[in-house]
Amino acid sequence: MSSTKPRYVYAFGDGQADGDASMTELLGGKGASLAEMTRLGLPVPPGFTITTEACRAYWAAGNRLSDELRAEVRAALGVLEGRMGARLGDRAAPLLVSVRSGAAASMPGMMDTVLNLGLNDQTVEGLADRTGNARFAWDSYRRLLQMYANVVMGMRGETLEQFLERKKEGEGVRADSELSVSALVSLVDIFKKKIFEKLTDTFPQNPEDQLWAAIEAVFASWNNRRALDYRNLNHIAHDGGTAVNIQAMVFGNMGASSATGVAFTRDPKSGEPHFFGEWLPNAQGEDVVAGIRTPWPLNKESGALEDEETLEDAMPAVYQDLLKVRQALETHYRDMQDIEFTIQEGRLWMLQTRSGKRSPAAEVRLAIDFVGEGLISEEEAILRVRPETLVELMHPRIDPDAARVVIARGLGASPGAATGRIVFDSDAATEAAGRGESVILVRRETSPEDIQGMSKARGILTSRGGMTSHAAVVARGMSKPCIVGCRDLHVDPEACTMAVHGRVLRAGDVVTIDGGSGAVMLGEVATLQPKPSAEVERLMSWVDRHRRLEVWTNADTPRDCRIAREFGAQGVGLCRTEHMFFDEDRILAMREMILAADEDGRRDALARILPMQRSDFTEIFRAMDGLPVTIRLLDPPLHEFLAATPDEVQSVAEELGVAPDQLAARYRALHEVNPMLGHRGCRLGISYPEIYEMQVRAILEAACAAAREGVVVRPDIMIPLVLDVRELELLRNVIETTATLVLASEDVAISYGIGTMMELPRACLTADAIARAADFMSFGTNDLTQTTLGLSRDDCGRFLPLYTEMGILPADPFVTLDPAVGELVRIGAERGRAVKPDMKIGICGEHGGEARSVRFCHRIGLDYVSCSPFRLPIARLAAAQAALEEGA
Amino acid sequence: MSSTKPRYVYAFGDGQADGDASMTELLGGKGASLAEMTRLGLPVPPGFTITTEACRAYWAAGNRLSDELRAEVRAALGVLEGRMGARLGDRAAPLLVSVRSGAAASMPGMMDTVLNLGLNDQTVEGLADRTGNARFAWDSYRRLLQMYANVVMGMRGETLEQFLERKKEGEGVRADSELSVSALVSLVDIFKKKIFEKLTDTFPQNPEDQLWAAIEAVFASWNNRRALDYRNLNHIAHDGGTAVNIQAMVFGNMGASSATGVAFTRDPKSGEPHFFGEWLPNAQGEDVVAGIRTPWPLNKESGALEDEETLEDAMPAVYQDLLKVRQALETHYRDMQDIEFTIQEGRLWMLQTRSGKRSPAAEVRLAIDFVGEGLISEEEAILRVRPETLVELMHPRIDPDAARVVIARGLGASPGAATGRIVFDSDAATEAAGRGESVILVRRETSPEDIQGMSKARGILTSRGGMTSHAAVVARGMSKPCIVGCRDLHVDPEACTMAVHGRVLRAGDVVTIDGGSGAVMLGEVATLQPKPSAEVERLMSWVDRHRRLEVWTNADTPRDCRIAREFGAQGVGLCRTEHMFFDEDRILAMREMILAADEDGRRDALARILPMQRSDFTEIFRAMDGLPVTIRLLDPPLHEFLAATPDEVQSVAEELGVAPDQLAARYRALHEVNPMLGHRGCRLGISYPEIYEMQVRAILEAACAAAREGVVVRPDIMIPLVLDVRELELLRNVIETTATLVLASEDVAISYGIGTMMELPRACLTADAIARAADFMSFGTNDLTQTTLGLSRDDCGRFLPLYTEMGILPADPFVTLDPAVGELVRIGAERGRAVKPDMKIGICGEHGGEARSVRFCHRIGLDYVSCSPFRLPIARLAAAQAALEEGA
C-alpha cells in the first residue's frame, strides 16, 4: 500500500540528492537542477523540494496541506537541520531557509519567494551573535518581514517600502546597506506594528508557522494574475502547479567577501565562447532582480568599463571556482547555461542552473560550436535550432534599444522592419519609389492590381485581412515587411489619410512598421540589419543531409527563382501565372480578352499575351535549369483584372476604346457574391479553354526555346481548384492536344507532367479518382483552409484574432496547418497513393514554410513542401528535424 | 471450350422461347417481351433476337459481322422458315420478316426498323399469288424499298416520298391504300431507278443480302444523332448497344379484316381501370407512328366519338381476344402494360408489351388499385411510386395543350406555374399585391430584404443564382414557382426593365413562368390546378407504416408549421429566426442594433425586438404542440440587414435619424469579400453574445407562455456554422446562463436541448469532439455543399449548368447530395455517434426533401430529415422506399 503513495518531498545536499535533472515535471526546473548540481558535486546549499504533485494534491484537498505532506516536510527539515548543524527557531544556531517556487516550465519572476525564513525576535539575536554581524542579522529580519508581509500576508509591497525609504532619508543614507543597526531595529518594530494595523494580524514568531504559510503562499502564487497571464501568453497549461524549494540560506550580503551574481556560460547575444555575467558585492540576489543596484560585469569579456570592478579581479580564486563550475555544467548539460550564484564570505554557492535564453544568432552559433567541441552530435545541433530562429535571422528588425511611439497594432504578417513615407495607392508608390523615396503602401486591403506598388514599397500595411490575405501572402513572397488586419486604422484612400485613435496621418508622413510584432510606429525607428552568417550556411549543409522531404519554392518571377535557388530550392512548386498579367503592357490585352464578345475575340487578345508569357517562362526555365517547374494555369476570377471604381472604369474604358457603360456592365455581369467560391480556377479553363491553350502554348514554346540553349527543362502544368476528376480529364485533353501541336512544330522532345492543385475538400475525398488522371498532386492549403473551415482569409480579420485569443482555435489556421485540414491532406495523399503509389505529392500553401506544418507533411509521407524563397531555410530545417524526430 | 462461347441468337415461336422477361439486358426490352409473351402462350409471330452482346462484338471487331453470328442467324432462320412453312427468297412461299432494334432501356422511335424484308422482283409476285392480293404485295414491296433505301442505304426519306406523293396526285387519290396495282408497280420501278441514280448502288435482290445489311443498319442506328441525344438527355449509358429482332411479318394492311393498334391496359392519364387504346383498320403499325392517318379509339372508354368506329364494335371477337391478352399480361407482369398488336385477316398478333408510361395521378392510382386487386403488396406499391411524382402532383402546372411563346429558359428551382405582371422590387410587389394584382417578382438575385415581396408575389424569376440560391430556397419553402439563373435575362431594376434577346419587357407586362421546366413565357398561359387526391392520402398512410427515418420540416412561421403538420411533419428541424427580423417594424430595431456604438446600445435595440420574437415563437410552439421545434439562432452576416444602394442608405438613415455618412461607413466596415465564409453564424454569437441571449430569452419565455396554456413544448436551440467544439461550449454557457435566469423567474419547468448545425467540413471531421457538447446535430447540407465543393450557390449559375451538361457533375449538388458531401455527413454522424450513441442526428438542408438524398440519409442511419412543408410527402415516401429496399 505505502509504496503506491506518492512521495511529496525530495531532499538534496552533501553530494546526494533524491531527484535528478530528468524530474523536471515533478520537481520543477529549479528543484531538478538543484538536485542535479548536488549530484555533480557542485556547491549547492542543502535543502529539499516539495513536488508539483503535492501542489496539485493541495488544491484537490480544497487548499489544505495534508498530514502526509506535513510529516514528510518535517522529516526532510530534520535531515536539513542535521546537515547544517542548525535548527529552525533555535536561538543559538538558527536555521534560515529560502522558500522558492519552481514550476516545470520556466516562468521567470512570475511567482513568489520568501528569503531568510526562520528569523524571529529571538533568532535574529542568535544570528547576530553567531555571525558577529548585528547589521546583517537585523537587515535580514527586516527583509523577511517585508517579503513575508507581501508574499504571505498579502500586503502591498509599497506599504512597508515607504518606511524603509523614510528611514534612509532620516539617516541621510542612500543604500539599504548603509543603515545603522539601531535604524534596522527600529524599522523591524515599525514593520511589525504596521502589519498589525493594516491586517489586524501579527507576523508569526514561530518559524514552523512561517514555513507552512510560506509553502501555501507559493502554491497560491501559481494562480496570481501575473502567472496566469504569462502562461496564457506562452501557451503553458494551467493545471501543472508549482514545486516549492526549501533551501538553507546562503548570504551574499555578509560583507565585502560576499556577493551575488548571474551568468551565462557563453555570450547569449553572439554565442561567442566566453563566460558572460554580472555580479554585485555584498548583496542578495533579490537586490539584482529588483533593480535597486546596478550590477557590474563579471569579467572583461562581459564588457567591463574602466571604473567597474570585475569578479575576476575582485575575487580571483572564487572566479576560478566559478569557471570550473561553468565547465562542469556545460560538459554535463551539453548546452549553454544560465546560472545564479552567491558568494558567502569567499565561498561559492550555486543556486540555479538552467538552459540559457539566447539570441537567434547565438542559437545557431552555439549549436555549431558544441558540435565542434564534441559536446553534441550534428543531429542534436539540428534539433536544437528552432525554425523560427531562422525567420528572425533573415529580416532586418527594430533595434530593441530604439525609442518608439507605437500608434497601432495589427497582425505581423511578414517579418522585418521598414520605414518610409506612407502612400495610398499603387501608382503613388511606384512614382515615389521612382524618385528614390522609401514608401510604405497603406491600403484597406490589396488586390493583384497593387502588385506593382507592393513591389516598389518597402513595406505594406492594411487595415483588413488576415495572415493569408492577399497582402500577407504577396508580402511574404517578396520577403517584405507587412502588417495586415490593423483594425484601429481607418484608411481613406480617396482623401489619402489614415486615422488612428483620433490621430490623422497624411500621404508623405513617415512611419515605421514591424512586420514581426505588428507594431505601427510614428516616424523613423532605428533598425538592425541581419548579417549573413557562416554558421547558418554550415547548419544548412548538415540539415540537407538529414531530411527526406524535398523543399521547393513558390516563385512567380525569374528573380524569385534565382533567390530561391540560392536558398536551396529543389524545384518550383507553384509558379502563379496571373501576376504576370498585371504588368501595365499586359493588363490591357487581358482586359480586351475579358471584354471580347466571343471566342475569336478572346483568341485575338490572348495571341498578344502569348509572347510575353513565353518570354517570362523562358527566363524561369533558365533560372531553374535542371529542376522541376510547376506552373499553375490561370486561377483568379476574371473580374480581378477589370477596374473597380467608377474613375478606374472611365480610364480603362478610354484605354480600351470602349464605352464606359459597356465596361461597367461587363464588370457587373462578372460581379460575384463570393468570388472565392465562384467562377475561377479550372472552372475558367472549362468555360474558356482558349485561355489555358494559350498558357500551355507559352509554357511549351518557352521550354523548347530554353532546351535549345541547352537548359534542362522539366515543366509541370498544374490545374487549379479541381473539384472532380472529369475537369482534369477534360483539361488534360486540351493540354495534350495543344502540346502535341507545339512539340511537333518545334520539333523538340520535352517531357512534361499534368497535375492538379488540391484545394477543395471534395478533391481530397475523391483523390483516388483524381489520381487516375494526374501525374502529380499539390495541396493548396490556403484555399483548402478557407473551404474546410468556412473562413474567408480576406474577411476573418474581424473575428479570427478573437478566436485565437479565446483559445477557440489553437493557432491561426492560415499560419499553422489546422488539424482538420491536415486530415483532409492525409486522406487525399492516402487515396491518391492507393491508386498511384509513386505519384509526386506535395503542398504549396503558405504552410509549406511553417515548421509545424512541414513536420506534419513529413509525417504523412508527402514528397515535398513548397514555400516562399525566404522561408526555404525554415522548411529545410523543419524537414530535417521531422526526419530526425522520426528516427529517434 | 464451346460452352464459354457466347450465344448470339435466341429464338421464339409456337409457345416456346429461348429467352424470357428477365433477359432485358441481353435481348433488349422488345426481345425479352416477345420471348415472355411467347412463353405465356400469347399469339406472337415467331422469330429470333440477336443479342446486344452480338452488337458490341460487332463494334469490337471493327463493324464486322462474325462468322459465328452469321451461322447462328442462318440456323435460327432455318427454324423460323420451318415454323412458317415459307422460305426467304422462295418465290412460291416467300418468308417476309421485320428487322427491328430493341435496346435494354426504352428509346421509343430513336432507332431504325425495316419491314417486309425478303421481297424482291420474284417474291413480290409469289406474295401476290399466295395472298391473291397484288395490291397488297406491291404496296409491301414499295414500302420495303422506301424503308431500305432510307435505313440501310442512307438515302433521305423525302427523296422517295415525293414520288409517292406525285403518284397519288397523278392518280387523284388521297390515301396510299387507294393506289392501283399498276401505280404501285410503276412506283417500285421509279424507286429502284432513283436509288441507283442517287447512290450508284442497287437495291439487293438477294433477300439474305438484305438481311445482313439490315442487321448492320440496326447496329449502326444505335449511334445515330437522335439516339445519342436521347441517351444523353435520359442518362442512358452509350456502351450498351442494341439487340435486333427478326420476326415473321404479320400484316395489318391485308384488307378490311386486318388492322393495327396500340393500347394501354388501363387509362394512362387517370389510372382508371378501363382498357384504353387506338386502332387503324387495314394499316401497318408504321402508318400510326408516322402520323399519316388518325387512328380511332379502341372502345367507348377510350373516348370514341359518335362517328368513330371502335374495335370493340368493328371486330368484337378479336376485341374479346385482346381483352384476354390484356388480362393475361396484367396478371403476369403485375403492372399496367403498353401493347402493340396487329390483326391479320381477323387473327390477333402481339408485337410488343412493356410497362406503360403514366401520368403522376395514374402512377399513384395504379399502385393503390393493384394492391386492392391483390396483384401487388403494399410494399411494392410504395416502391412503385416515384417521389418526383408527388412533386408534380403538388403544384399547378402549365396545361400541356396550351399555346405558349417561350422567351427564355433558366433553372426550374421551385415547381409550379404562375402568371402575373412583372415587378422589379419587393415594395412594388407588396403594393401591387395589395391592389389584388398577381405579380411575378423579377430580380437579378434576391436577398432576405426581398422576403416580403417574395411572399406577396405569385412567382419569382432571377437572372442569377443556382438551385439553392436565396431565391430558390425561399421559393421552395413558400412552395412558390421560381426560376433562377436565367442567364439570357438582363434585369435593370433601376429602369424597371428586363431585356431578353433584344426584346424588352417593362414593369406591368404579363409573363408566365414554369418553375418545373424553367421556361419563361409571354403573357398568360393556361395552367392546370392539382386536385387533392384520396389515393395520395392512402399511399401516405401506408408509407408511414414502413419508414424508420423521421420527417421534420424547415418552417419559419406559424403558418408554415401548420401546413407542415398537415403534410405529416414530426417536428421542426430548422426554424430560421432571421426572416423574422425583416418585418418592417423590426428591421429598424435590427439596424439600430447593428449601428450601436457599444454593447449597451445593442442591448437596448435587442430589448425592443425581444417581445416580437417571443410572440412569434409562442405561436410556433402552439402550432407544433407536442413536437420538437429546432430554432436556429441568428445566422446571416449583419450587413444583410443594412441598406445596399445609396438611395436605400439615404432613406434608412432618415428612418433611424443618423447621418447617411455614418450609415454608409458602417456598411463599408461590415462589407465582406466572401460573406459566405465571413462573420456570420455562431461567429456573431461569439462576438456579440447579447444577440443570442435575447433570442434564447425569447424562445424560453415563449415556451413558458405556451406551456402555461397547456401546450407541450419541446424547444431545441441550434447553433449555426460551428467550426470547433469550443464555440459550442462557450455559447452553451451563454445559453444555459440565460435559460437558468428565465426559467427561474418564470417558474416553469421546460426541458430544452442545445445542439449544432454541421455546415463545415471541419465540423464533420471533428464531430467526435463536438458531440461532447451537443445534445443533437443537424447537417446543414446547403452550406456544407458550398464549402466541400468550393461552390457559391449565389454565383455558380454562370458555370454549374455547363458542369451538369458536360457530365462533370452527375447532378446539381444543391439538389442531390453530392457523394463527397455525403461522405462528410457519414463521417460526422459516425464520429458523433461514437461519442454519443443515442444523439439525435438529422439533416436540414434542401436535400432533406429530395428522394435520392433522403435514401442516403436512411442508409447512413440518420434519425430524421427536415425539408420544406410541401416536400414532406416526397421525403416520407423516399424514407419508406429506403427502408423497404434495405429489407429487400
XYZ file of C-alpha atoms in Angstrom, chain A residues 444-445 464 639 668-680 682-684 686-688 721 723-724 726-727 730 760-763 765-766 786-796 798-799 802-803 806-810 818-821 823-824 826-827 831, chain B residues 444-445 464 639 668-680 682-684 686-688 721 723-724 726-727 730 760-763 765-766 786-796 798-799 802-803 806-810 818-821 823-824 826-827 831:
128
model
C -7.646 48.768 -46.741
C -6.685 45.550 -48.453
C -8.177 44.469 -43.182
C -13.206 40.461 -62.574
C -21.408 43.998 -63.088
C -22.040 40.836 -65.036
C -18.810 39.369 -63.694
C -19.516 40.501 -60.145
C -19.718 37.646 -57.662
C -21.161 37.438 -54.181
C -18.453 35.017 -53.049
C -15.624 35.158 -55.572
C -13.579 32.673 -53.557
C -16.238 30.061 -54.347
C -17.036 31.368 -57.794
C -16.024 31.244 -61.413
C -12.283 30.745 -61.021
C -10.137 25.373 -63.698
C -13.760 26.457 -63.983
C -12.359 29.219 -66.216
C -13.629 24.627 -68.702
C -15.566 27.734 -69.791
C -12.784 29.286 -71.872
C -9.275 24.229 -57.973
C -13.459 19.521 -57.915
C -13.810 16.308 -59.840
C -13.722 14.929 -65.018
C -12.433 18.505 -65.013
C -11.240 17.389 -69.986
C -11.221 21.649 -52.074
C -12.426 19.084 -49.531
C -14.154 17.272 -52.356
C -10.881 16.889 -54.230
C -12.149 12.962 -50.619
C -12.140 11.875 -54.269
C -10.699 28.542 -46.358
C -13.131 25.873 -47.508
C -12.585 23.350 -44.715
C -13.091 25.964 -42.025
C -15.516 28.148 -43.963
C -13.163 31.066 -43.320
C -12.507 33.804 -45.844
C -8.924 34.903 -45.416
C -9.905 38.342 -46.643
C -12.644 38.764 -44.063
C -11.645 36.819 -40.981
C -12.757 40.846 -37.850
C -13.058 37.780 -35.639
C -10.674 36.930 -31.021
C -10.785 33.235 -31.862
C -10.091 32.974 -26.644
C -8.404 29.711 -27.495
C -11.214 28.597 -29.808
C -8.534 27.817 -32.362
C -5.096 26.795 -31.102
C -5.269 23.167 -38.915
C -5.744 19.543 -37.785
C -8.910 19.092 -39.858
C -7.202 20.477 -42.957
C -6.689 15.226 -42.024
C -8.010 16.093 -45.484
C -3.656 12.969 -45.277
C -6.822 11.406 -46.705
C -6.286 7.826 -51.511
C -31.015 39.789 -60.515
C -30.906 37.823 -57.273
C -28.555 34.833 -61.348
C -24.688 43.647 -43.409
C -18.464 49.691 -45.677
C -16.950 48.469 -42.439
C -19.242 45.452 -42.486
C -18.624 44.755 -46.168
C -17.101 41.358 -46.837
C -15.313 39.932 -49.840
C -16.777 36.466 -49.269
C -19.707 36.840 -46.891
C -20.457 33.128 -47.089
C -17.128 32.495 -45.346
C -17.255 35.583 -43.183
C -18.546 36.981 -39.935
C -21.756 35.026 -39.610
C -22.065 31.453 -34.323
C -19.159 33.789 -35.039
C -21.712 36.545 -34.424
C -19.118 34.755 -30.055
C -18.597 38.433 -30.946
C -21.984 39.666 -29.688
C -21.803 27.288 -38.511
C -16.191 25.174 -36.567
C -14.892 23.817 -33.300
C -15.045 25.390 -28.167
C -17.545 27.676 -29.887
C -18.800 28.933 -24.964
C -18.397 22.959 -42.394
C -16.057 20.115 -43.359
C -14.084 20.828 -40.194
C -17.183 20.299 -38.054
C -14.174 15.855 -39.227
C -14.172 16.892 -35.563
C -20.799 25.144 -50.750
C -17.695 24.578 -48.653
C -16.960 20.989 -49.667
C -17.171 21.806 -53.357
C -15.959 25.392 -53.089
C -19.133 26.428 -54.894
C -21.034 29.592 -54.101
C -24.683 28.905 -54.657
C -25.204 32.575 -55.482
C -22.545 32.572 -58.172
C -22.420 29.116 -59.692
C -22.548 31.021 -64.546
C -20.897 27.620 -64.872
C -22.297 23.695 -68.096
C -20.913 21.314 -65.487
C -20.909 18.162 -69.703
C -21.352 15.452 -67.107
C -18.580 16.826 -64.882
C -21.023 16.540 -62.031
C -23.672 13.830 -62.213
C -23.000 15.131 -53.684
C -21.100 11.919 -52.833
C -18.247 13.823 -51.174
C -20.666 15.868 -49.086
C -19.112 11.148 -47.096
C -18.581 14.084 -44.757
C -21.426 9.963 -42.837
C -18.078 10.665 -41.162
C -17.779 10.178 -35.193
